[in-house]
PDB file of C-alpha atoms in Angstrom:
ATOM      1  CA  UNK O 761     -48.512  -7.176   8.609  1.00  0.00           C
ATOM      2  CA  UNK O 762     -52.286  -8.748   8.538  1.00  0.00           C
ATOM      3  CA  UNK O 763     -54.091  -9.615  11.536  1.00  0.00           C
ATOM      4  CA  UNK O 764     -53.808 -13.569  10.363  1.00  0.00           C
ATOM      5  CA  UNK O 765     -50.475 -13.095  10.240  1.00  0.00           C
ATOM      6  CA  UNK O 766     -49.949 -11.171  14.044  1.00  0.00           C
ATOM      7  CA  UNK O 767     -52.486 -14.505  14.858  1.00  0.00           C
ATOM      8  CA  UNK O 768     -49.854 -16.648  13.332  1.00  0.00           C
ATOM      9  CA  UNK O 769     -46.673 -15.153  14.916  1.00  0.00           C
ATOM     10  CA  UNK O 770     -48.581 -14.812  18.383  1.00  0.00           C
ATOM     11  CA  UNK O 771     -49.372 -18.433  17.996  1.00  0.00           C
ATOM     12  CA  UNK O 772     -45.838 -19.499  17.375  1.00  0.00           C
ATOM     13  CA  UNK O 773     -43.911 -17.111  19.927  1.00  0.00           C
ATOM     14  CA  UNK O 774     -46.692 -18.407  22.960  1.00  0.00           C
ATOM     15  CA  UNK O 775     -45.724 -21.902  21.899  1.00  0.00           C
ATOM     16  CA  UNK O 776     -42.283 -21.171  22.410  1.00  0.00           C
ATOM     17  CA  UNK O 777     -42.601 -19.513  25.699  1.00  0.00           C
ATOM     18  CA  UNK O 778     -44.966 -21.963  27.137  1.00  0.00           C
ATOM     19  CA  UNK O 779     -44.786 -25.403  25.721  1.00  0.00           C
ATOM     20  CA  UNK O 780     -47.029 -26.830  27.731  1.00  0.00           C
ATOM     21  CA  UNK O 781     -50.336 -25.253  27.215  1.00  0.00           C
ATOM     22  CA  UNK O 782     -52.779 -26.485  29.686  1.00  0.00           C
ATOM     23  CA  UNK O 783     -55.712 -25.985  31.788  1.00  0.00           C
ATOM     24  CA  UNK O 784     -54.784 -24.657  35.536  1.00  0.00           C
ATOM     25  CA  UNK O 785     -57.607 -25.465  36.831  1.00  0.00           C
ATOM     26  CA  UNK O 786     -57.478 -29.397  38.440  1.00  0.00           C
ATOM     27  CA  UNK O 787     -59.966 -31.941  37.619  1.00  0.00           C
ATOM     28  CA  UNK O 788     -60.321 -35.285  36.019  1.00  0.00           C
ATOM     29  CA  UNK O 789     -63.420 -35.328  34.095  1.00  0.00           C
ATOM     30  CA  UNK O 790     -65.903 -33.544  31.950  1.00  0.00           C
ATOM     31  CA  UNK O 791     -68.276 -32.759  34.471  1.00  0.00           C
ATOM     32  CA  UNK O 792     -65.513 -31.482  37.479  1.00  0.00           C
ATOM     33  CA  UNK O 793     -64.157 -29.667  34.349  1.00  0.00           C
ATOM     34  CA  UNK O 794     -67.832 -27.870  34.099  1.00  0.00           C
ATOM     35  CA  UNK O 795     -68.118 -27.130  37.541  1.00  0.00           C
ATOM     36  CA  UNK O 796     -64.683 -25.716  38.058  1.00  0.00           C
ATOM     37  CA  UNK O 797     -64.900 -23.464  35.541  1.00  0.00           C
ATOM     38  CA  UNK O 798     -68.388 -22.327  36.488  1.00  0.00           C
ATOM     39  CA  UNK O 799     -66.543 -21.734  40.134  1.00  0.00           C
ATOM     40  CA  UNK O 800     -63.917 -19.768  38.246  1.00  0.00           C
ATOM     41  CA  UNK O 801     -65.920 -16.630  37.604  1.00  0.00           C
ATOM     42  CA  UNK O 802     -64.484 -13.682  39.455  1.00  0.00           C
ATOM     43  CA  UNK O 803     -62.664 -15.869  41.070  1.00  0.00           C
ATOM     44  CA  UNK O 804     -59.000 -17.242  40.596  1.00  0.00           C
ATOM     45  CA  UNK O 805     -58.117 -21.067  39.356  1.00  0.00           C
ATOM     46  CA  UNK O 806     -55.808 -21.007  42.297  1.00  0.00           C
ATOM     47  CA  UNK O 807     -58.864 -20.486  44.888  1.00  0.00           C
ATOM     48  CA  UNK O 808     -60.997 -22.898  42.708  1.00  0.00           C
ATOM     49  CA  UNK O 809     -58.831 -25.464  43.159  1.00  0.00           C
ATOM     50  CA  UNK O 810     -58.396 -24.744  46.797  1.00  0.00           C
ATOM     51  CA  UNK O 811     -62.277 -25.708  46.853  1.00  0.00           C
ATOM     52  CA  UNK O 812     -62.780 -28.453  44.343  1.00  0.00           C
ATOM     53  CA  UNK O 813     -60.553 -31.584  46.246  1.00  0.00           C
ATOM     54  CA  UNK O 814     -63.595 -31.603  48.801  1.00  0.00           C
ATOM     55  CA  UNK O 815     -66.876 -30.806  46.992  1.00  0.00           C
ATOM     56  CA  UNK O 816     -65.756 -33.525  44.356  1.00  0.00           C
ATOM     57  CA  UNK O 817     -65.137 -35.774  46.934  1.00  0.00           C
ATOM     58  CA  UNK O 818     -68.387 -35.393  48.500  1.00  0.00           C
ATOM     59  CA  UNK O 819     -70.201 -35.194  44.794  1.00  0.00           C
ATOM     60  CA  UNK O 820     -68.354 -37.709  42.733  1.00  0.00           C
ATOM     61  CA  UNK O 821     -71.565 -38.233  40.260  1.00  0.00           C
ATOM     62  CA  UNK O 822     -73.993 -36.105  38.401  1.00  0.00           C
ATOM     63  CA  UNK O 823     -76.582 -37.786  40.308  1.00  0.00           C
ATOM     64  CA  UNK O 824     -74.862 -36.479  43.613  1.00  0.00           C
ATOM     65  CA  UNK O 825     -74.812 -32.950  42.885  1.00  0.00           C
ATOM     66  CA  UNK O 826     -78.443 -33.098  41.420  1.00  0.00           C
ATOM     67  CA  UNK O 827     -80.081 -34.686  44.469  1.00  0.00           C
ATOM     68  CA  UNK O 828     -78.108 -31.924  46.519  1.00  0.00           C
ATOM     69  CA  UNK O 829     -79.430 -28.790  47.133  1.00  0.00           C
ATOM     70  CA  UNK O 830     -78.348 -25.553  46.756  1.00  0.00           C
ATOM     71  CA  UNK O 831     -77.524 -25.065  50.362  1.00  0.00           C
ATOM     72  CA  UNK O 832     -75.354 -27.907  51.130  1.00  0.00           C
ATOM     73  CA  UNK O 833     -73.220 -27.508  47.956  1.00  0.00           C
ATOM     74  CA  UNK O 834     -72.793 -23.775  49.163  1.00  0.00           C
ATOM     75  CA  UNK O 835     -71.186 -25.045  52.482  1.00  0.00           C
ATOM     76  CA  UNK O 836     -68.226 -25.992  49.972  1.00  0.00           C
ATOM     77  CA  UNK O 837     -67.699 -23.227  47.859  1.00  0.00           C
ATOM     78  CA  UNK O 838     -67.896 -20.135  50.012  1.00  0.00           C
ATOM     79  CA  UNK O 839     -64.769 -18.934  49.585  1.00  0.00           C
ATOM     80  CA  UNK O 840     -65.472 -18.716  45.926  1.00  0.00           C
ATOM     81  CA  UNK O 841     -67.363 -15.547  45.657  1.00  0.00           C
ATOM     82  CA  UNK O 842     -70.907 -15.583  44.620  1.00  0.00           C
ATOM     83  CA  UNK O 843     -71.095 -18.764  46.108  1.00  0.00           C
ATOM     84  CA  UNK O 844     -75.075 -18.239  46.289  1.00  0.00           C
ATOM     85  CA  UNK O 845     -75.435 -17.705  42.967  1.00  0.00           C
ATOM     86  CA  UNK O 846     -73.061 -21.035  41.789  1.00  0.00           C
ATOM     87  CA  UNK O 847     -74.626 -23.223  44.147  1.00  0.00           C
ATOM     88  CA  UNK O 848     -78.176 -22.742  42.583  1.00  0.00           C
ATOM     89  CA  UNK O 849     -76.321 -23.018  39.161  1.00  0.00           C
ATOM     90  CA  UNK O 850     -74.316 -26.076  40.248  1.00  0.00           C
ATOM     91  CA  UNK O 851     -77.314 -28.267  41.051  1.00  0.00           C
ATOM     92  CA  UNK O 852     -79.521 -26.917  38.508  1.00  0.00           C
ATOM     93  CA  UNK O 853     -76.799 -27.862  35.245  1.00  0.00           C
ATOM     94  CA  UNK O 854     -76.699 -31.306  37.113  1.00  0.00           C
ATOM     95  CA  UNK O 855     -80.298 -31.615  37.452  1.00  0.00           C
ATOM     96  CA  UNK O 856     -80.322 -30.395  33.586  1.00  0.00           C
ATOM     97  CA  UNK O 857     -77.605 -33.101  32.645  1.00  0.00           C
ATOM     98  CA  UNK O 858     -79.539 -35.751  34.283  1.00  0.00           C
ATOM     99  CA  UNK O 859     -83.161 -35.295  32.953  1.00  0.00           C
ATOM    100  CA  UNK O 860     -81.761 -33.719  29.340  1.00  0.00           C
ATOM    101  CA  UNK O 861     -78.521 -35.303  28.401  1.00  0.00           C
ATOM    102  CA  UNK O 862     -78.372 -38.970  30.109  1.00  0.00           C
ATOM    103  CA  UNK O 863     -75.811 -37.943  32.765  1.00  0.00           C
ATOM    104  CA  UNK O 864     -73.237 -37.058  29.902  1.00  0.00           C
ATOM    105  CA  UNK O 865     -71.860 -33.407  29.402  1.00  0.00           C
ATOM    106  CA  UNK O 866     -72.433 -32.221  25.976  1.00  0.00           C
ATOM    107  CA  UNK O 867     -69.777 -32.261  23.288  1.00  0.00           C
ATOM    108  CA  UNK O 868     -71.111 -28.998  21.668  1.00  0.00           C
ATOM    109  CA  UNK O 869     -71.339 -25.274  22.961  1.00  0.00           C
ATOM    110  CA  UNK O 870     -75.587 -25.131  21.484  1.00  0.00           C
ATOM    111  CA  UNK O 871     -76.139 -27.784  24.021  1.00  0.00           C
ATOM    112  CA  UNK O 872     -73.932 -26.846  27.089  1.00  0.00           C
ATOM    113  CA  UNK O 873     -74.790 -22.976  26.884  1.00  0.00           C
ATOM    114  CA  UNK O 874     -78.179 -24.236  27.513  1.00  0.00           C
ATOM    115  CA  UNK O 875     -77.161 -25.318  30.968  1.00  0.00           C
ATOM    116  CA  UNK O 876     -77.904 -22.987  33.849  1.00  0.00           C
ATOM    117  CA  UNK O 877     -74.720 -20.687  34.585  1.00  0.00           C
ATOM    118  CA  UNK O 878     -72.712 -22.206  31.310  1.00  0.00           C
ATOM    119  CA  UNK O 879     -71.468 -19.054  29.105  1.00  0.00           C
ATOM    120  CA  UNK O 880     -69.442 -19.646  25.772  1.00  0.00           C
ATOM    121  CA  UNK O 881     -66.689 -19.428  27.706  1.00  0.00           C
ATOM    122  CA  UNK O 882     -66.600 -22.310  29.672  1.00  0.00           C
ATOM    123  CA  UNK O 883     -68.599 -24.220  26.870  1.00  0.00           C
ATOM    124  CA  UNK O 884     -65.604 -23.558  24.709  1.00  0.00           C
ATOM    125  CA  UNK O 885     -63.238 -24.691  27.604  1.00  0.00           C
ATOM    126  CA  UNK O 886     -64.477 -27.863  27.912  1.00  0.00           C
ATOM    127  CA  UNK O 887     -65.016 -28.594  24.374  1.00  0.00           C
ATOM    128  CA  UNK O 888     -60.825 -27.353  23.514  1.00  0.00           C
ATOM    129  CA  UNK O 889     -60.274 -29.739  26.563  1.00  0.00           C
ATOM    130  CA  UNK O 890     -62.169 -32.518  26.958  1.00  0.00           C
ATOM    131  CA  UNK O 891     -63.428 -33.291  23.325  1.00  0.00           C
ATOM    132  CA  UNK O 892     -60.265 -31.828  21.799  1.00  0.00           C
ATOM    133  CA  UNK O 893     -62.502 -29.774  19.418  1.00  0.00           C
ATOM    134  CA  UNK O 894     -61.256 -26.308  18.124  1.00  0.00           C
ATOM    135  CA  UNK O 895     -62.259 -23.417  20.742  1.00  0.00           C
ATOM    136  CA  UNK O 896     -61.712 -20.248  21.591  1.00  0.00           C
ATOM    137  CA  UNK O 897     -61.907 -19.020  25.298  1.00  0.00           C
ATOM    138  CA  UNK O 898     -62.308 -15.007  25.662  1.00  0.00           C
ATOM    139  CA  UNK O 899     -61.941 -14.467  29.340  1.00  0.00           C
ATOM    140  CA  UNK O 900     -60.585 -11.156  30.610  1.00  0.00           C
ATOM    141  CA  UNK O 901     -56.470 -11.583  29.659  1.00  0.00           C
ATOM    142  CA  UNK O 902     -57.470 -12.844  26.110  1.00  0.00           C
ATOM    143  CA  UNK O 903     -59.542  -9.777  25.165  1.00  0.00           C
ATOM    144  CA  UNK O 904     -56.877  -7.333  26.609  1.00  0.00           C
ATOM    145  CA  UNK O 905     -53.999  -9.380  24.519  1.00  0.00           C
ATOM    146  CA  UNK O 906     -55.434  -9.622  21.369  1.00  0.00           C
ATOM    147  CA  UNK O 907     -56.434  -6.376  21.558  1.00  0.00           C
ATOM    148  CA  UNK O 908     -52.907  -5.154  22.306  1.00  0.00           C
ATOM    149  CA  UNK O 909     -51.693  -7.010  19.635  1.00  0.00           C
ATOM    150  CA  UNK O 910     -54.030  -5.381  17.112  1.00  0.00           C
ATOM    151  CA  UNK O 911     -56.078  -8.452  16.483  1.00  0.00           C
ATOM    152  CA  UNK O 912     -59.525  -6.649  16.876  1.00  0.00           C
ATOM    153  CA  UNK O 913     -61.376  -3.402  18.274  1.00  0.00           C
ATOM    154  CA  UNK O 914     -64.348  -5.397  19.933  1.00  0.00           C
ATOM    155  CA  UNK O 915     -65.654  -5.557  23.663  1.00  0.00           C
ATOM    156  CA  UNK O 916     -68.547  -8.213  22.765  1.00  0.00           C
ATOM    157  CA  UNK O 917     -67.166 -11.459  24.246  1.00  0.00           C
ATOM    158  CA  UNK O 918     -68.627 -13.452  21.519  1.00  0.00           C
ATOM    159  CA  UNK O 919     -67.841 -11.289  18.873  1.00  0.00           C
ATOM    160  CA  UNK O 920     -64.283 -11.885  19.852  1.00  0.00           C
ATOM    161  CA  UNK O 921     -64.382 -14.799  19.783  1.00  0.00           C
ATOM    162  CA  UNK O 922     -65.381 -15.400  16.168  1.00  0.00           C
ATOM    163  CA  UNK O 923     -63.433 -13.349  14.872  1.00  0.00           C
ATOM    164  CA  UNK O 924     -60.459 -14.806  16.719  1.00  0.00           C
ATOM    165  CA  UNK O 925     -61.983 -17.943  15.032  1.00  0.00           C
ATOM    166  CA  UNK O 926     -61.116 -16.740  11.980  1.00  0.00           C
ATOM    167  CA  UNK O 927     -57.239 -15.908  12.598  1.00  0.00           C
ATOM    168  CA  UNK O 928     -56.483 -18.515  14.281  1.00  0.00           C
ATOM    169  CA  UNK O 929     -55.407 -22.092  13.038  1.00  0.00           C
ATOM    170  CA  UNK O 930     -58.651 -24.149  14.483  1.00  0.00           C
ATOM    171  CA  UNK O 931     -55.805 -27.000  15.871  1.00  0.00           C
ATOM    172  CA  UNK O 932     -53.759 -24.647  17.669  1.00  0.00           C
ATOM    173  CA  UNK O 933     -56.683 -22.309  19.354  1.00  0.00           C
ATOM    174  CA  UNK O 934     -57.482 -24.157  22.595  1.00  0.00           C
ATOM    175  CA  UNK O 935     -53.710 -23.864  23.201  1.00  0.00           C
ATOM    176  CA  UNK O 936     -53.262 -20.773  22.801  1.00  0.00           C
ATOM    177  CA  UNK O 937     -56.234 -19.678  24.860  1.00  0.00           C
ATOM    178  CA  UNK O 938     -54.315 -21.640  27.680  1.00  0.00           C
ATOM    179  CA  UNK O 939     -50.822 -20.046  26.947  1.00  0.00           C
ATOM    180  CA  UNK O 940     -52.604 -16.455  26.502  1.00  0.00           C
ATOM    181  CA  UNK O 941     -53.695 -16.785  29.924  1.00  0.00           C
ATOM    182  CA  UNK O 942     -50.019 -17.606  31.239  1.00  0.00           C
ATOM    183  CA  UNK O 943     -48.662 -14.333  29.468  1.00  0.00           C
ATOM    184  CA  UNK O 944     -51.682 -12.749  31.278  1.00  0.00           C
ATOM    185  CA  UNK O 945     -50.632 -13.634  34.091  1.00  0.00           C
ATOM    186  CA  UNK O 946     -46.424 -13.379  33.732  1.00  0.00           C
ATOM    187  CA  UNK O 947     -45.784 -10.680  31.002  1.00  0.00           C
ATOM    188  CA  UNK O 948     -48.382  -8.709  29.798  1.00  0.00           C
ATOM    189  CA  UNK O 949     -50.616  -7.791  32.689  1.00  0.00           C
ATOM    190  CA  UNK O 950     -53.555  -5.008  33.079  1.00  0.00           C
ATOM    191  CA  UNK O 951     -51.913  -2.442  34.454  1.00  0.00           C
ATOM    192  CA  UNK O 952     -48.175  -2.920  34.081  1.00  0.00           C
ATOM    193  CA  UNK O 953     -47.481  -5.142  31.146  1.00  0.00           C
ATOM    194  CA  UNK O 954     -43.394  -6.004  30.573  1.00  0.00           C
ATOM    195  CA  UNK O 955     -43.204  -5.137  27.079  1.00  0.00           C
ATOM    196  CA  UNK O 956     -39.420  -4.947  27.106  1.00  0.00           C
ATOM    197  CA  UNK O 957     -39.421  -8.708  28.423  1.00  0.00           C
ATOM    198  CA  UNK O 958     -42.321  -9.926  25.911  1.00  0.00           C
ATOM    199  CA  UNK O 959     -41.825 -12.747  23.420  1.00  0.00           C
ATOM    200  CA  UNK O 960     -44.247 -11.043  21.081  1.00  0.00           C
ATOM    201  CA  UNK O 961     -42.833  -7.348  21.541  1.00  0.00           C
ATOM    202  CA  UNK O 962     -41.303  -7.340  17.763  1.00  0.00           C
ATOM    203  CA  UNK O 963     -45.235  -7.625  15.990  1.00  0.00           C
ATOM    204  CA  UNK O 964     -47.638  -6.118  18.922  1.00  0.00           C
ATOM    205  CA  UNK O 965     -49.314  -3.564  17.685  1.00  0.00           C
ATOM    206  CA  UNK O 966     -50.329  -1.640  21.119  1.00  0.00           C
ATOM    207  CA  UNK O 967     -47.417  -1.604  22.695  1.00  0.00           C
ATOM    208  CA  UNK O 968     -48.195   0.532  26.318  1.00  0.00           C
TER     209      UNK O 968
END
């Protein structure tokens, strides 16, 4: 069997198991989208959105957040780890997105990795979710799946990430990104993945 066709078969055995592919972090526009995910790092969705229901409602604009400081947006986010580090990125992206880009997040990953803090993950998040482009988002339980599945050798983030590009159907790879995640988390975890409960036992190629 061909890595496009493990791709194929992973693709249609996640769909199966989780039909509804979506993003677990809360939010209900581009820019909360951004922010959330930037808040994400080393840090778990559940905790983020925890946080987010109160900074958001305190920023609601890019204009809020950019005529914030540093300090004052760390008073919300403390419990998110790094919250020093996030708080200067935070108000920096929003200062970016005002002076740069009108106020608008980008629809591309050139422009939005140019913000301060904003990796190719999160720039392919929000482009899979918000602009419905295709996107592929290597955080830590995609590159231990696909790798268990025999879909590439690599430890490069980005390098993973094209050549996931390459196996995967561009329509289906935001949603599989999401349902990867949910096996991640459910089935086929670091240390003691359930391979004799796994949808995607029969074609794995690393089976622990």
């Amino acid at each position: 069997m061909t890595k496009k066709q493990i791709a194929l078969n992973a693709v249609e055995a996640l769909k199966k198991e989780y039909p509804d592919a979506i993003c677990s972090l809360t939010y209900t526009d581009p820019l909360q989208l951004l922010i959330a995910t930037r808040l994400s790092a080393q840090c778990t969705d559940a905790r983020v959105n925890k946080v987010t229901p109160a900074l958001f409602e305190r920023f609601k604009t890019v204009d809020d957040f950019a005529s914030s400081t540093p300090e004052e947006v760390a008073q919300y986010i403390k419990s998110c780890g790094l919250y020093k580090t996030k708080s200067k990125d935070i108000v920096a992206l929003a200062k970016m997105l005002r002076d740069d880009f009108g106020g608008v997040v980008p629809d591309n990953i050139e422009d939005l990795t140019k913000l301060p803090g904003i990796g190719r993950k999160t720039a392919n998040l929000v482009c899979g979710d918000i602009f419905g482009k295709p996107a592929v988002v290597v955080d830590t339980h995609f590159i231990r799946i696909t790798h268990r599945l025999g879909l590439h050798d690599l430890k490069d983030q980005k390098k993973i990430e094209f050549a996931l590009r390459d196996l995967l159907p561009p329509e289906e790879s935001s949603d599989f990104c999401h349902r990867i995640v949910l096996h991640g988390r459910a089935v086929c975890t670091a240390r003691s993945p359930k391979c004799g409960s796994c949808c995607m036992s029969e074609f794995c190629r690393k089976k622990i």
